[in-house]
PDB file of C-alpha atoms in Angstrom:
ATOM      1  CA  MET A   1      72.523 139.939  90.315  1.00  0.00           C
ATOM      2  CA  TRP A   2      75.001 137.796  92.531  1.00  0.00           C
ATOM      3  CA  GLU A   3      77.187 135.443  91.097  1.00  0.00           C
ATOM      4  CA  ILE A   4      77.802 131.887  92.654  1.00  0.00           C
ATOM      5  CA  TYR A   5      81.317 130.236  92.605  1.00  0.00           C
ATOM      6  CA  GLU A   6      81.279 126.811  93.638  1.00  0.00           C
ATOM      7  CA  HIS A   7      84.457 125.117  95.069  1.00  0.00           C
ATOM      8  CA  GLN A   8      85.915 122.685  92.700  1.00  0.00           C
ATOM      9  CA  SER A   9      85.780 119.779  95.070  1.00  0.00           C
ATOM     10  CA  LEU A  10      82.019 120.318  95.410  1.00  0.00           C
ATOM     11  CA  ALA A  11      81.514 120.254  91.749  1.00  0.00           C
ATOM     12  CA  ALA A  12      82.946 116.892  91.833  1.00  0.00           C
ATOM     13  CA  ARG A  13      80.655 115.511  94.354  1.00  0.00           C
ATOM     14  CA  LEU A  14      77.370 116.904  93.303  1.00  0.00           C
ATOM     15  CA  SER A  15      76.147 113.914  91.690  1.00  0.00           C
ATOM     16  CA  ARG A  16      76.485 111.769  94.731  1.00  0.00           C
ATOM     17  CA  PHE A  17      73.706 113.811  96.671  1.00  0.00           C
ATOM     18  CA  PRO A  18      70.054 112.771  96.586  1.00  0.00           C
ATOM     19  CA  GLU A  19      68.024 114.207  93.972  1.00  0.00           C
ATOM     20  CA  ASP A  20      65.745 116.282  96.288  1.00  0.00           C
ATOM     21  CA  VAL A  21      68.784 117.662  97.930  1.00  0.00           C
ATOM     22  CA  LEU A  22      70.026 118.640  94.411  1.00  0.00           C
ATOM     23  CA  LYS A  23      66.689 120.205  93.513  1.00  0.00           C
ATOM     24  CA  ARG A  24      66.704 122.466  96.719  1.00  0.00           C
ATOM     25  CA  TYR A  25      70.294 123.285  96.076  1.00  0.00           C
ATOM     26  CA  GLU A  26      69.155 124.726  92.671  1.00  0.00           C
ATOM     27  CA  LYS A  27      66.587 126.543  93.961  1.00  0.00           C
ATOM     28  CA  TRP A  28      68.784 127.886  96.619  1.00  0.00           C
ATOM     29  CA  LYS A  29      71.094 129.273  93.864  1.00  0.00           C
ATOM     30  CA  ASP A  30      68.232 130.713  92.023  1.00  0.00           C
ATOM     31  CA  ILE A  31      67.298 132.785  95.282  1.00  0.00           C
ATOM     32  CA  VAL A  32      70.686 133.747  95.718  1.00  0.00           C
ATOM     33  CA  ARG A  33      71.504 134.914  92.137  1.00  0.00           C
ATOM     34  CA  ILE A  34      68.441 137.262  92.347  1.00  0.00           C
ATOM     35  CA  SER A  35      68.440 138.558  95.898  1.00  0.00           C
ATOM     36  CA  GLY A  36      71.635 137.466  97.585  1.00  0.00           C
ATOM     37  CA  PRO A  37      71.868 136.047 101.056  1.00  0.00           C
ATOM     38  CA  ARG A  38      69.361 138.556 102.420  1.00  0.00           C
ATOM     39  CA  GLY A  39      66.590 136.577 100.124  1.00  0.00           C
ATOM     40  CA  LEU A  40      67.588 133.425 102.013  1.00  0.00           C
ATOM     41  CA  ARG A  41      67.004 134.875 105.271  1.00  0.00           C
ATOM     42  CA  MET A  42      63.296 135.642 103.994  1.00  0.00           C
ATOM     43  CA  ILE A  43      62.645 131.965 103.389  1.00  0.00           C
ATOM     44  CA  LYS A  44      62.383 130.361 106.863  1.00  0.00           C
ATOM     45  CA  GLY A  45      62.609 126.782 105.452  1.00  0.00           C
ATOM     46  CA  PHE A  46      66.362 127.373 104.548  1.00  0.00           C
ATOM     47  CA  HIS A  47      67.130 128.494 108.250  1.00  0.00           C
ATOM     48  CA  ASP A  48      70.002 130.546 106.882  1.00  0.00           C
ATOM     49  CA  GLU A  49      72.255 131.384 109.712  1.00  0.00           C
ATOM     50  CA  ALA A  50      75.850 132.562 110.701  1.00  0.00           C
ATOM     51  CA  LEU A  51      78.367 129.744 111.893  1.00  0.00           C
ATOM     52  CA  LYS A  52      80.678 129.950 114.758  1.00  0.00           C
ATOM     53  CA  GLY A  53      84.169 128.067 115.719  1.00  0.00           C
ATOM     54  CA  GLN A  54      86.062 126.850 112.834  1.00  0.00           C
ATOM     55  CA  TRP A  55      83.494 127.973 110.336  1.00  0.00           C
ATOM     56  CA  GLN A  56      83.412 131.599 111.672  1.00  0.00           C
ATOM     57  CA  GLY A  57      82.913 133.981 108.767  1.00  0.00           C
ATOM     58  CA  TYR A  58      80.711 131.594 106.734  1.00  0.00           C
ATOM     59  CA  ARG A  59      77.026 131.086 106.616  1.00  0.00           C
ATOM     60  CA  SER A  60      74.772 127.778 106.495  1.00  0.00           C
ATOM     61  CA  SER A  61      71.412 127.269 104.841  1.00  0.00           C
ATOM     62  CA  ARG A  62      69.261 124.183 105.093  1.00  0.00           C
ATOM     63  CA  LEU A  63      68.663 121.925 102.050  1.00  0.00           C
ATOM     64  CA  GLY A  64      66.613 119.421 103.893  1.00  0.00           C
ATOM     65  CA  LEU A  65      66.623 117.944 107.443  1.00  0.00           C
ATOM     66  CA  GLN A  66      70.005 116.571 107.122  1.00  0.00           C
ATOM     67  CA  TYR A  67      72.073 118.558 104.316  1.00  0.00           C
ATOM     68  CA  ARG A  68      73.322 121.806 104.724  1.00  0.00           C
ATOM     69  CA  VAL A  69      75.124 124.360 102.078  1.00  0.00           C
ATOM     70  CA  ILE A  70      77.942 126.375 103.637  1.00  0.00           C
ATOM     71  CA  TYR A  71      78.891 129.609 101.933  1.00  0.00           C
ATOM     72  CA  GLY A  72      80.794 132.701 102.320  1.00  0.00           C
ATOM     73  CA  VAL A  73      80.222 136.331 100.935  1.00  0.00           C
ATOM     74  CA  GLU A  74      83.117 138.559 100.231  1.00  0.00           C
ATOM     75  CA  LYS A  75      82.611 142.146 101.285  1.00  0.00           C
ATOM     76  CA  TYR A  76      81.897 144.670  98.784  1.00  0.00           C
ATOM     77  CA  LYS A  77      81.599 141.909  95.910  1.00  0.00           C
ATOM     78  CA  LEU A  78      78.304 140.729  94.773  1.00  0.00           C
ATOM     79  CA  TYR A  79      79.283 136.986  94.783  1.00  0.00           C
ATOM     80  CA  VAL A  80      78.823 133.932  96.894  1.00  0.00           C
ATOM     81  CA  LYS A  81      81.328 131.121  97.274  1.00  0.00           C
ATOM     82  CA  VAL A  82      79.969 127.673  98.059  1.00  0.00           C
ATOM     83  CA  VAL A  83      82.302 125.869 100.167  1.00  0.00           C
ATOM     84  CA  GLU A  84      80.495 122.641 101.181  1.00  0.00           C
ATOM     85  CA  ILE A  85      77.462 120.621 101.097  1.00  0.00           C
ATOM     86  CA  THR A  86      77.409 118.362 103.974  1.00  0.00           C
ATOM     87  CA  ALA A  87      75.381 115.899 105.829  1.00  0.00           C
ATOM     88  CA  HIS A  88      74.593 117.363 109.224  1.00  0.00           C
ATOM     89  CA  ASP A  89      75.243 114.859 112.187  1.00  0.00           C
ATOM     90  CA  TYR A  90      72.291 114.774 114.595  1.00  0.00           C
ATOM     91  CA  ARG A  91      73.699 111.808 116.740  1.00  0.00           C
ATOM     92  CA  ARG A  92      74.415 113.011 120.202  1.00  0.00           C
ATOM     93  CA  LYS A  93      78.007 112.189 121.210  1.00  0.00           C
TER      94      LYS A  93
END
């Protein structure tokens, strides 16, 4: 079993997210608790991937078309630290 730690600033903002995103996040947590990040990669809908740039060392999973959960995994420890849930910006610059 994996443990999930949510950053304290995230816990305070969870109530502001749409209900469907919160439900998908709860499902995401269920999968992580049972099978860890490897379980997320088996479900294509989450599109779990490693991040680059300033977020190098973290991973991202989709919680819908717009929202992502950003998390990190400590080596040799069975826990996941959720750092952020963010609305992904698709506008071209």
